[in-house]
Amino acid sequence: MSIKLKELLENGRDRLSLELIWGEEHLNRVVEEKAINRPGLALTGFFQYFAQRRLQVFGLAEFTYLKSLDSAERELRLRGIFEKNIPGIIIARNRNPLPELRALAEEYCIPLFRTAMITSRFINESTLLIEELTAPRGRIQGTMLEIMGIGVLLQGKAGIGKSETALSLIERGYSLVADDVTEVVRDSRGRVMAYANELTRYHMEIRGVGIVHVPSLFGVAAIRRESELDLVIELHSYKNDADEERTGITPGEIEVLDVKFPLYSLPVSPGRDMANIVEAAALNHKLKILGHDAAKELDEKVIDTFLRKAGA
Amino acid sequence: MDETKSIVREFKVCNQYGIHARPAALLVKAAGKFAAEILIGKKGNEVSAKSIMGLLTIDGHKGATLCVQTKGEDAEEAMAELAELFENNFFEE
C-alpha cells in the first residue's frame, strides 16, 4: 500500500481535524505503512528497531520527554529521527511545534502536521482512514440487492432482465443497493462491500419505463446504502446444453477483488419467475452459512442408504 | 404405425456410492442433451433420466441392475452417451 500525504491531508481535514503546519511543497511524500508510530523509544536513542516508514505522532509523552532535555540534546535526539527519512510528523493536541522540531522539518523537507485530537484517538482514526483510502476497490457490471441480509450481485448480459428481476425483488420487500453498476471495496477483514455510485444511487432503469427513483416509488425500506457481498448470480439465456449446477453441491466460483464468491448460473426462459429463483438461491445460501447444506445432506443420506444396500 | 426408435438396455451400477447426487447430475446433464424420452429405473419403477430428484429415488446402489429405455429420433446417441457414464462408473471408483 502507499498513500501520498496530500491525499491524507485532504481526506483528514474533517475526520482527523488535520492541518498542515509546514511543508506544502513536500506533500507528494508517500506513506508506505498504514500503522502510526509513536517515536518515544527512538527519542531516547534506541534505533535497533524503528518503524521509519510510518507517520510519526508526537503526543504528550514525547513532548514531556523532549522538554526534560536541554535544547542541544533535544536537537540531537530529534535529528536522529529525521535522519531516518520518515514520511511525516503529526503533533497531537494542537500543540505548537518545538522550535527544534520546526527547524529540523525545514532542514530535512519533512512536512509537519497538527491535529486537535489526543494521540490515542488520532492513531485509531488515522489508521482507519488510511485503511479506507488504500483499500482495493473497483467497479463491476451488475445489480446489487440485499435479500434477508444476504448481499446478492445479479450479473448477465444487457437485456437479460437484471433490473426487472431486481424490481420484482424490491416489490417483495428486499432492498436495492445499486442498479447495473456496482462499486466494490475490500476492507481489512477481506469482506467485499458493495455500494452504488454517489450520483446515480437509488435510481434504476426499467426498459420501457425509463429511470425511476426507487425510494420515491417503494419507500425507504426498499433501499440500502451498502451491503456486504455474499454471492453472485448470473442470469443467462436458456441453452439446452448449458453447464448449470444441478445439485448445488459444487456451485461455481467467481473472484471479486481477489476474494472468491459462490456463483450460481441461472437460465432465464419464458415463464420462469427469476425473482422467485434468485430469492430461493439467496435463502439457500443463508441456510448454508447457518451450517445446513440441504444438497449435501440429502446426498449423504442417499449414499448412506446405498452403502447399506450394497453391503447387504 | 409408430416408427419411433426405442432401445432398451440393462446396466449394473458398479461405483461404490451408487447413483447419488453427483452421478445423478451427470446423467441429467447427458440426458438433457437429447430430444429422446429417456426412462431409467428398476422394472415397473422407471423415472425420467432428465429429473435429478427422480434419479435419486430409483435405488441405484452398487450392484443394482437398472433398465434404461430411450425413445425418439436420437435414441441411439442418447443410449451411447448414458452407456459411457455407466461403463466408466460415472468417473468415480
Short mmCIF file of C-alpha atoms in Angstrom, two decimals:
data_model
loop_
_atom_site.label_atom_id
_atom_site.label_comp_id
_atom_site.label_asym_id
_atom_site.label_seq_id
_atom_site.Cartn_x
_atom_site.Cartn_y
_atom_site.Cartn_z
CA MET A 1 0.00 0.00 0.00
CA SER A 2 1.03 3.59 -0.37
CA ILE A 3 -0.66 6.93 0.06
CA LYS A 4 0.53 10.48 -0.55
CA LEU A 5 0.48 12.92 2.34
CA LYS A 6 -1.59 15.25 0.13
CA GLU A 7 -4.36 12.67 -0.09
CA LEU A 8 -4.24 12.05 3.63
CA LEU A 9 -4.48 15.77 4.37
CA GLU A 10 -7.42 16.30 2.00
CA ASN A 11 -9.38 13.43 3.50
CA GLY A 12 -8.21 14.01 7.03
CA ARG A 13 -9.12 17.70 7.38
CA ASP A 14 -12.56 16.86 8.75
CA ARG A 15 -12.16 13.35 10.02
CA LEU A 16 -8.81 13.82 11.74
CA SER A 17 -9.01 17.62 12.18
CA LEU A 18 -5.66 17.57 10.45
CA GLU A 19 -3.89 20.79 9.42
CA LEU A 20 -0.56 21.48 7.83
CA ILE A 21 1.98 23.50 9.83
CA TRP A 22 4.78 23.38 7.34
CA GLY A 23 5.75 21.56 4.11
CA GLU A 24 3.27 22.49 1.38
CA GLU A 25 5.79 21.62 -1.37
CA HIS A 26 6.60 18.24 0.10
CA LEU A 27 3.13 16.75 0.25
CA ASN A 28 4.00 14.30 -2.51
CA ARG A 29 5.90 12.25 0.04
CA VAL A 30 4.49 8.78 0.34
CA VAL A 31 3.45 6.79 3.42
CA GLU A 32 4.02 3.09 2.86
CA GLU A 33 2.63 1.63 6.06
CA LYS A 34 -0.80 2.22 7.47
CA ALA A 35 0.18 1.92 11.10
CA ILE A 36 1.19 5.03 13.03
CA ASN A 37 4.31 5.17 15.19
CA ARG A 38 4.99 6.95 18.45
CA PRO A 39 8.72 7.72 18.38
CA GLY A 40 9.22 7.74 22.17
CA LEU A 41 11.83 4.99 22.22
CA ALA A 42 13.72 6.48 19.29
CA LEU A 43 13.90 9.80 21.13
CA THR A 44 15.82 8.07 23.91
CA GLY A 45 18.35 6.98 21.30
CA PHE A 46 17.14 3.43 20.70
CA PHE A 47 17.25 2.73 16.96
CA GLN A 48 17.75 -1.03 16.77
CA TYR A 49 14.14 -1.17 15.74
CA PHE A 50 12.44 1.95 14.45
CA ALA A 51 9.33 1.98 12.24
CA GLN A 52 10.70 4.67 9.96
CA ARG A 53 8.26 4.10 7.08
CA ARG A 54 5.34 5.12 9.27
CA LEU A 55 3.92 8.50 10.15
CA GLN A 56 5.31 9.64 13.48
CA VAL A 57 3.00 11.09 16.12
CA PHE A 58 4.25 13.34 18.88
CA GLY A 59 1.91 13.18 21.83
CA LEU A 60 2.04 14.29 25.43
CA ALA A 61 4.65 11.69 26.38
CA GLU A 62 7.05 12.68 23.61
CA PHE A 63 6.62 16.37 24.39
CA THR A 64 7.15 15.96 28.10
CA TYR A 65 10.25 13.91 27.48
CA LEU A 66 11.72 16.39 24.98
CA LYS A 67 11.06 19.23 27.39
CA SER A 68 13.07 17.45 30.06
CA LEU A 69 16.15 17.75 27.83
CA ASP A 70 18.22 20.85 27.16
CA SER A 71 18.00 22.43 23.73
CA ALA A 72 21.22 20.96 22.30
CA GLU A 73 20.34 17.45 23.43
CA ARG A 74 16.78 17.87 22.16
CA GLU A 75 18.08 18.87 18.73
CA LEU A 76 20.45 15.89 18.66
CA ARG A 77 17.75 13.35 19.58
CA LEU A 78 15.27 14.76 17.09
CA ARG A 79 17.90 14.80 14.33
CA GLY A 80 18.32 11.07 14.84
CA ILE A 81 14.70 10.59 13.85
CA PHE A 82 14.79 12.97 10.89
CA GLU A 83 17.86 11.18 9.52
CA LYS A 84 15.73 8.08 9.13
CA ASN A 85 13.79 9.81 6.35
CA ILE A 86 10.38 9.42 7.97
CA PRO A 87 7.38 10.33 5.75
CA GLY A 88 5.87 12.99 8.02
CA ILE A 89 5.23 14.14 11.57
CA ILE A 90 1.95 14.85 13.32
CA ILE A 91 1.64 16.74 16.57
CA ALA A 92 -1.34 15.82 18.71
CA ARG A 93 -3.46 18.04 20.98
CA ASN A 94 -2.92 21.04 18.70
CA ARG A 95 0.40 21.85 20.30
CA ASN A 96 2.86 24.22 18.72
CA PRO A 97 5.97 22.52 17.42
CA LEU A 98 9.08 22.99 19.49
CA PRO A 99 11.48 25.35 17.64
CA GLU A 100 13.98 22.50 17.13
CA LEU A 101 11.29 20.30 15.59
CA ARG A 102 10.19 23.01 13.19
CA ALA A 103 13.76 23.84 12.14
CA LEU A 104 14.64 20.21 11.51
CA ALA A 105 11.45 19.67 9.48
CA GLU A 106 12.52 22.50 7.19
CA GLU A 107 16.09 21.25 7.03
CA TYR A 108 15.05 17.72 6.06
CA CYS A 109 12.00 18.80 3.97
CA ILE A 110 9.59 16.69 6.02
CA PRO A 111 6.01 18.02 6.37
CA LEU A 112 4.72 18.84 9.82
CA PHE A 113 1.04 18.46 10.72
CA ARG A 114 -1.13 19.21 13.70
CA THR A 115 -4.34 17.64 14.99
CA ALA A 116 -6.73 18.68 17.74
CA MET A 117 -7.19 15.03 18.69
CA ILE A 118 -5.42 13.33 21.54
CA THR A 119 -2.78 10.84 20.42
CA SER A 120 -4.61 7.57 21.04
CA ARG A 121 -7.74 8.74 19.25
CA PHE A 122 -5.71 10.09 16.35
CA ILE A 123 -3.90 6.78 15.97
CA ASN A 124 -7.20 4.88 15.79
CA GLU A 125 -8.91 7.27 13.42
CA SER A 126 -5.99 7.76 11.09
CA THR A 127 -5.31 4.03 10.82
CA LEU A 128 -8.94 3.55 9.82
CA LEU A 129 -8.80 6.40 7.33
CA ILE A 130 -5.58 5.19 5.71
CA GLU A 131 -7.02 1.70 5.51
CA GLU A 132 -10.11 3.06 3.79
CA LEU A 133 -8.16 5.23 1.38
CA THR A 134 -5.83 2.43 0.35
CA ALA A 135 -8.39 -0.41 0.22
CA PRO A 136 -8.62 -2.21 -3.14
CA ARG A 137 -11.69 -1.02 -5.00
CA GLY A 138 -13.34 -1.49 -8.34
CA ARG A 139 -16.50 -1.16 -10.34
CA ILE A 140 -18.38 -4.15 -11.64
CA GLN A 141 -21.29 -4.56 -14.01
CA GLY A 142 -24.25 -5.91 -12.11
CA THR A 143 -27.22 -5.06 -9.92
CA MET A 144 -26.70 -5.36 -6.19
CA LEU A 145 -29.51 -6.34 -3.83
CA GLU A 146 -29.86 -7.31 -0.24
CA ILE A 147 -32.12 -10.27 0.37
CA MET A 148 -32.73 -11.09 4.03
CA GLY A 149 -29.24 -9.98 4.99
CA ILE A 150 -27.60 -11.74 2.05
CA GLY A 151 -25.82 -9.47 -0.42
CA VAL A 152 -26.57 -10.69 -3.94
CA LEU A 153 -24.96 -9.38 -7.10
CA LEU A 154 -27.03 -10.04 -10.24
CA GLN A 155 -25.00 -10.25 -13.39
CA GLY A 156 -25.83 -11.04 -17.01
CA LYS A 157 -25.85 -9.61 -20.49
CA ALA A 158 -27.72 -6.37 -21.23
CA GLY A 159 -31.41 -7.01 -21.73
CA ILE A 160 -31.45 -10.34 -19.87
CA GLY A 161 -33.67 -8.85 -17.16
CA LYS A 162 -31.44 -7.89 -14.24
CA SER A 163 -33.30 -4.70 -13.44
CA GLU A 164 -36.70 -6.35 -13.95
CA THR A 165 -35.72 -9.17 -11.60
CA ALA A 166 -34.46 -6.59 -9.11
CA LEU A 167 -37.76 -4.73 -9.37
CA SER A 168 -39.72 -7.88 -8.51
CA LEU A 169 -37.44 -8.50 -5.55
CA ILE A 170 -37.91 -4.93 -4.33
CA GLU A 171 -41.67 -5.45 -4.53
CA ARG A 172 -41.24 -8.48 -2.31
CA GLY A 173 -39.68 -6.27 0.31
CA TYR A 174 -35.96 -6.67 -0.36
CA SER A 175 -33.59 -3.76 -0.84
CA LEU A 176 -31.76 -2.28 -3.77
CA VAL A 177 -28.14 -1.29 -3.25
CA ALA A 178 -27.09 -0.43 -6.80
CA ASP A 179 -28.58 -0.83 -10.25
CA ASP A 180 -26.46 -2.10 -13.12
CA VAL A 181 -23.16 -0.64 -11.93
CA THR A 182 -21.87 -1.60 -8.50
CA GLU A 183 -18.86 -0.15 -6.73
CA VAL A 184 -16.92 -2.59 -4.57
CA VAL A 185 -14.27 -2.16 -1.94
CA ARG A 186 -12.40 -4.81 0.04
CA ASP A 187 -11.98 -3.98 3.71
CA SER A 188 -9.18 -5.06 6.02
CA ARG A 189 -11.11 -8.18 7.09
CA GLY A 190 -11.32 -9.36 3.49
CA ARG A 191 -15.02 -8.59 3.16
CA VAL A 192 -16.18 -7.05 -0.08
CA MET A 193 -18.61 -4.20 0.47
CA ALA A 194 -20.83 -3.14 -2.42
CA TYR A 195 -22.42 0.25 -2.85
CA ALA A 196 -23.78 2.50 -5.58
CA ASN A 197 -22.19 5.34 -7.43
CA GLU A 198 -22.91 8.53 -5.48
CA LEU A 199 -24.58 10.25 -8.40
CA THR A 200 -26.95 7.53 -9.57
CA ARG A 201 -27.60 5.99 -6.16
CA TYR A 202 -31.15 4.60 -5.64
CA HIS A 203 -32.14 5.12 -9.24
CA MET A 204 -32.78 2.31 -11.65
CA GLU A 205 -33.63 1.97 -15.28
CA ILE A 206 -36.58 -0.14 -16.31
CA ARG A 207 -36.81 -0.82 -20.00
CA GLY A 208 -39.86 0.87 -21.48
CA VAL A 209 -40.46 2.97 -18.37
CA GLY A 210 -37.21 4.83 -18.04
CA ILE A 211 -35.30 5.93 -14.97
CA VAL A 212 -37.15 5.62 -11.68
CA HIS A 213 -36.26 6.72 -8.15
CA VAL A 214 -36.68 3.62 -6.03
CA PRO A 215 -37.35 5.14 -2.56
CA SER A 216 -39.96 7.50 -4.01
CA LEU A 217 -41.83 4.61 -5.55
CA PHE A 218 -41.34 1.91 -2.92
CA GLY A 219 -40.36 3.72 0.26
CA VAL A 220 -37.08 3.97 2.14
CA ALA A 221 -37.22 0.32 3.19
CA ALA A 222 -36.57 -0.56 -0.46
CA ILE A 223 -33.04 0.78 -0.44
CA ARG A 224 -29.77 0.18 1.34
CA ARG A 225 -26.67 2.29 1.22
CA GLU A 226 -24.25 -0.61 1.16
CA SER A 227 -24.19 -4.32 1.63
CA GLU A 228 -21.58 -7.00 2.08
CA LEU A 229 -21.28 -9.20 -1.00
CA ASP A 230 -22.16 -12.85 -0.32
CA LEU A 231 -22.93 -14.44 -3.64
CA VAL A 232 -23.10 -13.74 -7.34
CA ILE A 233 -25.97 -14.85 -9.53
CA GLU A 234 -25.54 -14.82 -13.26
CA LEU A 235 -28.60 -14.77 -15.50
CA HIS A 236 -28.15 -16.25 -18.95
CA SER A 237 -30.46 -17.14 -21.78
CA TYR A 238 -31.57 -20.74 -21.70
CA LYS A 239 -29.46 -23.15 -23.68
CA ASN A 240 -30.18 -26.83 -23.61
CA ASP A 241 -26.57 -27.82 -23.16
CA ALA A 242 -25.86 -25.16 -20.57
CA ASP A 243 -23.46 -26.25 -17.89
CA GLU A 244 -25.61 -25.19 -14.98
CA GLU A 245 -25.49 -26.58 -11.49
CA ARG A 246 -27.99 -29.36 -10.91
CA THR A 247 -27.32 -30.42 -7.34
CA GLY A 248 -25.94 -27.28 -5.70
CA ILE A 249 -23.19 -29.31 -4.04
CA THR A 250 -20.44 -27.63 -6.02
CA PRO A 251 -21.54 -24.16 -7.11
CA GLY A 252 -19.25 -22.20 -9.41
CA GLU A 253 -16.85 -19.59 -8.15
CA ILE A 254 -16.10 -16.05 -9.12
CA GLU A 255 -13.44 -13.67 -7.85
CA VAL A 256 -14.25 -10.12 -6.89
CA LEU A 257 -11.24 -8.06 -5.74
CA ASP A 258 -9.35 -11.37 -5.29
CA VAL A 259 -11.98 -12.77 -2.92
CA LYS A 260 -13.81 -15.92 -4.03
CA PHE A 261 -17.62 -15.97 -4.03
CA PRO A 262 -20.09 -18.71 -4.95
CA LEU A 263 -21.53 -18.19 -8.42
CA TYR A 264 -24.91 -19.52 -9.44
CA SER A 265 -25.68 -19.51 -13.12
CA LEU A 266 -29.44 -19.29 -13.68
CA PRO A 267 -31.02 -19.90 -17.07
CA VAL A 268 -33.75 -17.45 -18.00
CA SER A 269 -36.62 -18.82 -20.02
CA PRO A 270 -40.18 -17.67 -20.64
CA GLY A 271 -42.43 -18.35 -17.69
CA ARG A 272 -39.59 -18.69 -15.20
CA ASP A 273 -40.07 -16.31 -12.32
CA MET A 274 -36.50 -15.18 -11.88
CA ALA A 275 -37.18 -13.13 -8.74
CA ASN A 276 -38.52 -16.23 -7.07
CA ILE A 277 -35.45 -18.25 -8.05
CA VAL A 278 -32.96 -15.58 -7.01
CA GLU A 279 -34.78 -15.36 -3.67
CA ALA A 280 -34.55 -19.13 -3.24
CA ALA A 281 -30.83 -19.07 -4.09
CA ALA A 282 -30.18 -16.33 -1.54
CA LEU A 283 -32.15 -18.07 1.19
CA ASN A 284 -30.47 -21.39 0.42
CA HIS A 285 -27.12 -19.64 0.71
CA LYS A 286 -28.15 -18.24 4.08
CA LEU A 287 -29.06 -21.75 5.18
CA LYS A 288 -25.61 -22.96 4.12
CA ILE A 289 -23.98 -20.21 6.15
CA LEU A 290 -26.02 -21.41 9.12
CA GLY A 291 -24.49 -24.83 8.57
CA HIS A 292 -27.38 -26.55 6.84
CA ASP A 293 -26.41 -27.62 3.32
CA ALA A 294 -29.55 -29.30 2.02
CA ALA A 295 -27.94 -30.73 -1.13
CA LYS A 296 -25.03 -32.23 0.77
CA GLU A 297 -27.23 -33.64 3.49
CA LEU A 298 -29.58 -35.32 1.03
CA ASP A 299 -26.59 -36.72 -0.84
CA GLU A 300 -25.14 -38.15 2.36
CA LYS A 301 -28.47 -39.73 3.17
CA VAL A 302 -28.68 -41.28 -0.30
CA ILE A 303 -25.09 -42.58 -0.14
CA ASP A 304 -25.68 -43.98 3.31
CA THR A 305 -28.76 -45.88 2.16
CA PHE A 306 -26.98 -47.21 -0.94
CA LEU A 307 -23.94 -48.36 1.00
CA ARG A 308 -26.13 -50.35 3.37
CA LYS A 309 -27.98 -51.96 0.46
CA ALA A 310 -24.79 -52.73 -1.45
CA GLY A 311 -23.33 -54.38 1.63
CA ALA A 312 -26.42 -56.46 2.35
CA MET B 1 -47.76 -47.08 -37.49
CA ASP B 2 -45.30 -45.96 -34.86
CA GLU B 3 -41.84 -45.62 -36.39
CA THR B 4 -40.24 -44.11 -33.25
CA LYS B 5 -36.98 -45.79 -32.35
CA SER B 6 -36.90 -47.40 -28.95
CA ILE B 7 -33.91 -49.03 -27.33
CA VAL B 8 -33.74 -50.88 -24.04
CA ARG B 9 -30.55 -51.84 -22.22
CA GLU B 10 -29.66 -53.00 -18.77
CA PHE B 11 -26.78 -51.66 -16.73
CA LYS B 12 -25.25 -52.68 -13.47
CA VAL B 13 -24.24 -49.94 -11.06
CA CYS B 14 -20.60 -50.57 -10.15
CA ASN B 15 -19.35 -47.46 -8.40
CA GLN B 16 -19.13 -47.68 -4.64
CA TYR B 17 -21.63 -44.99 -3.70
CA GLY B 18 -24.20 -45.76 -6.39
CA ILE B 19 -26.24 -43.11 -8.16
CA HIS B 20 -26.04 -40.34 -5.59
CA ALA B 21 -26.23 -36.63 -6.37
CA ARG B 22 -23.07 -36.30 -8.44
CA PRO B 23 -23.69 -39.23 -10.82
CA ALA B 24 -27.35 -38.21 -10.97
CA ALA B 25 -26.33 -34.73 -12.10
CA LEU B 26 -24.08 -36.25 -14.77
CA LEU B 27 -26.95 -38.42 -16.02
CA VAL B 28 -29.36 -35.48 -16.09
CA LYS B 29 -26.91 -33.34 -18.00
CA ALA B 30 -26.21 -36.10 -20.51
CA ALA B 31 -29.90 -36.93 -20.95
CA GLY B 32 -30.84 -33.26 -21.29
CA LYS B 33 -28.84 -33.01 -24.49
CA PHE B 34 -31.21 -35.30 -26.38
CA ALA B 35 -34.74 -34.92 -27.63
CA ALA B 36 -35.40 -38.57 -26.91
CA GLU B 37 -37.52 -39.61 -23.96
CA ILE B 38 -35.25 -41.43 -21.55
CA LEU B 39 -36.52 -43.63 -18.75
CA ILE B 40 -34.38 -45.27 -16.13
CA GLY B 41 -35.04 -47.47 -13.13
CA LYS B 42 -35.91 -50.94 -11.95
CA LYS B 43 -38.62 -52.68 -13.96
CA GLY B 44 -42.00 -51.09 -13.33
CA ASN B 45 -40.41 -48.23 -11.42
CA GLU B 46 -38.90 -46.07 -14.13
CA VAL B 47 -38.40 -42.32 -13.93
CA SER B 48 -37.27 -39.74 -16.45
CA ALA B 49 -33.48 -39.56 -16.62
CA LYS B 50 -33.89 -35.81 -17.04
CA SER B 51 -35.08 -35.41 -13.45
CA ILE B 52 -32.47 -35.25 -10.75
CA MET B 53 -34.96 -35.80 -7.93
CA GLY B 54 -36.36 -38.73 -9.88
CA LEU B 55 -32.93 -40.32 -10.28
CA LEU B 56 -32.35 -40.26 -6.53
CA THR B 57 -35.46 -42.38 -5.99
CA ILE B 58 -34.55 -45.31 -8.26
CA ASP B 59 -32.46 -47.00 -5.59
CA GLY B 60 -29.30 -47.09 -7.70
CA HIS B 61 -26.95 -48.58 -5.13
CA LYS B 62 -23.83 -50.54 -6.04
CA GLY B 63 -24.79 -53.87 -7.52
CA ALA B 64 -28.27 -52.77 -8.58
CA THR B 65 -29.38 -53.54 -12.11
CA LEU B 66 -31.11 -50.68 -13.86
CA CYS B 67 -33.08 -50.69 -17.05
CA VAL B 68 -32.60 -47.78 -19.42
CA GLN B 69 -35.00 -47.08 -22.23
CA THR B 70 -34.52 -44.38 -24.86
CA LYS B 71 -37.31 -43.44 -27.23
CA GLY B 72 -37.12 -40.99 -30.14
CA GLU B 73 -35.11 -39.84 -33.13
CA ASP B 74 -31.80 -39.68 -31.28
CA ALA B 75 -32.41 -42.75 -29.11
CA GLU B 76 -29.17 -44.43 -30.20
CA GLU B 77 -26.96 -41.45 -29.50
CA ALA B 78 -28.62 -40.93 -26.13
CA MET B 79 -28.11 -44.59 -25.19
CA ALA B 80 -24.45 -44.43 -26.22
CA GLU B 81 -23.87 -41.39 -24.06
CA LEU B 82 -25.56 -42.90 -20.99
CA ALA B 83 -23.75 -46.19 -21.55
CA GLU B 84 -20.45 -44.36 -21.42
CA LEU B 85 -21.30 -42.98 -17.98
CA PHE B 86 -22.30 -46.40 -16.63
CA GLU B 87 -19.27 -48.12 -18.15
CA ASN B 88 -16.91 -45.59 -16.65
CA ASN B 89 -18.55 -45.85 -13.23
CA PHE B 90 -19.57 -42.18 -13.52
CA PHE B 91 -15.89 -41.38 -13.31
CA GLU B 92 -15.77 -42.46 -9.67
CA GLU B 93 -14.18 -45.51 -8.06
#
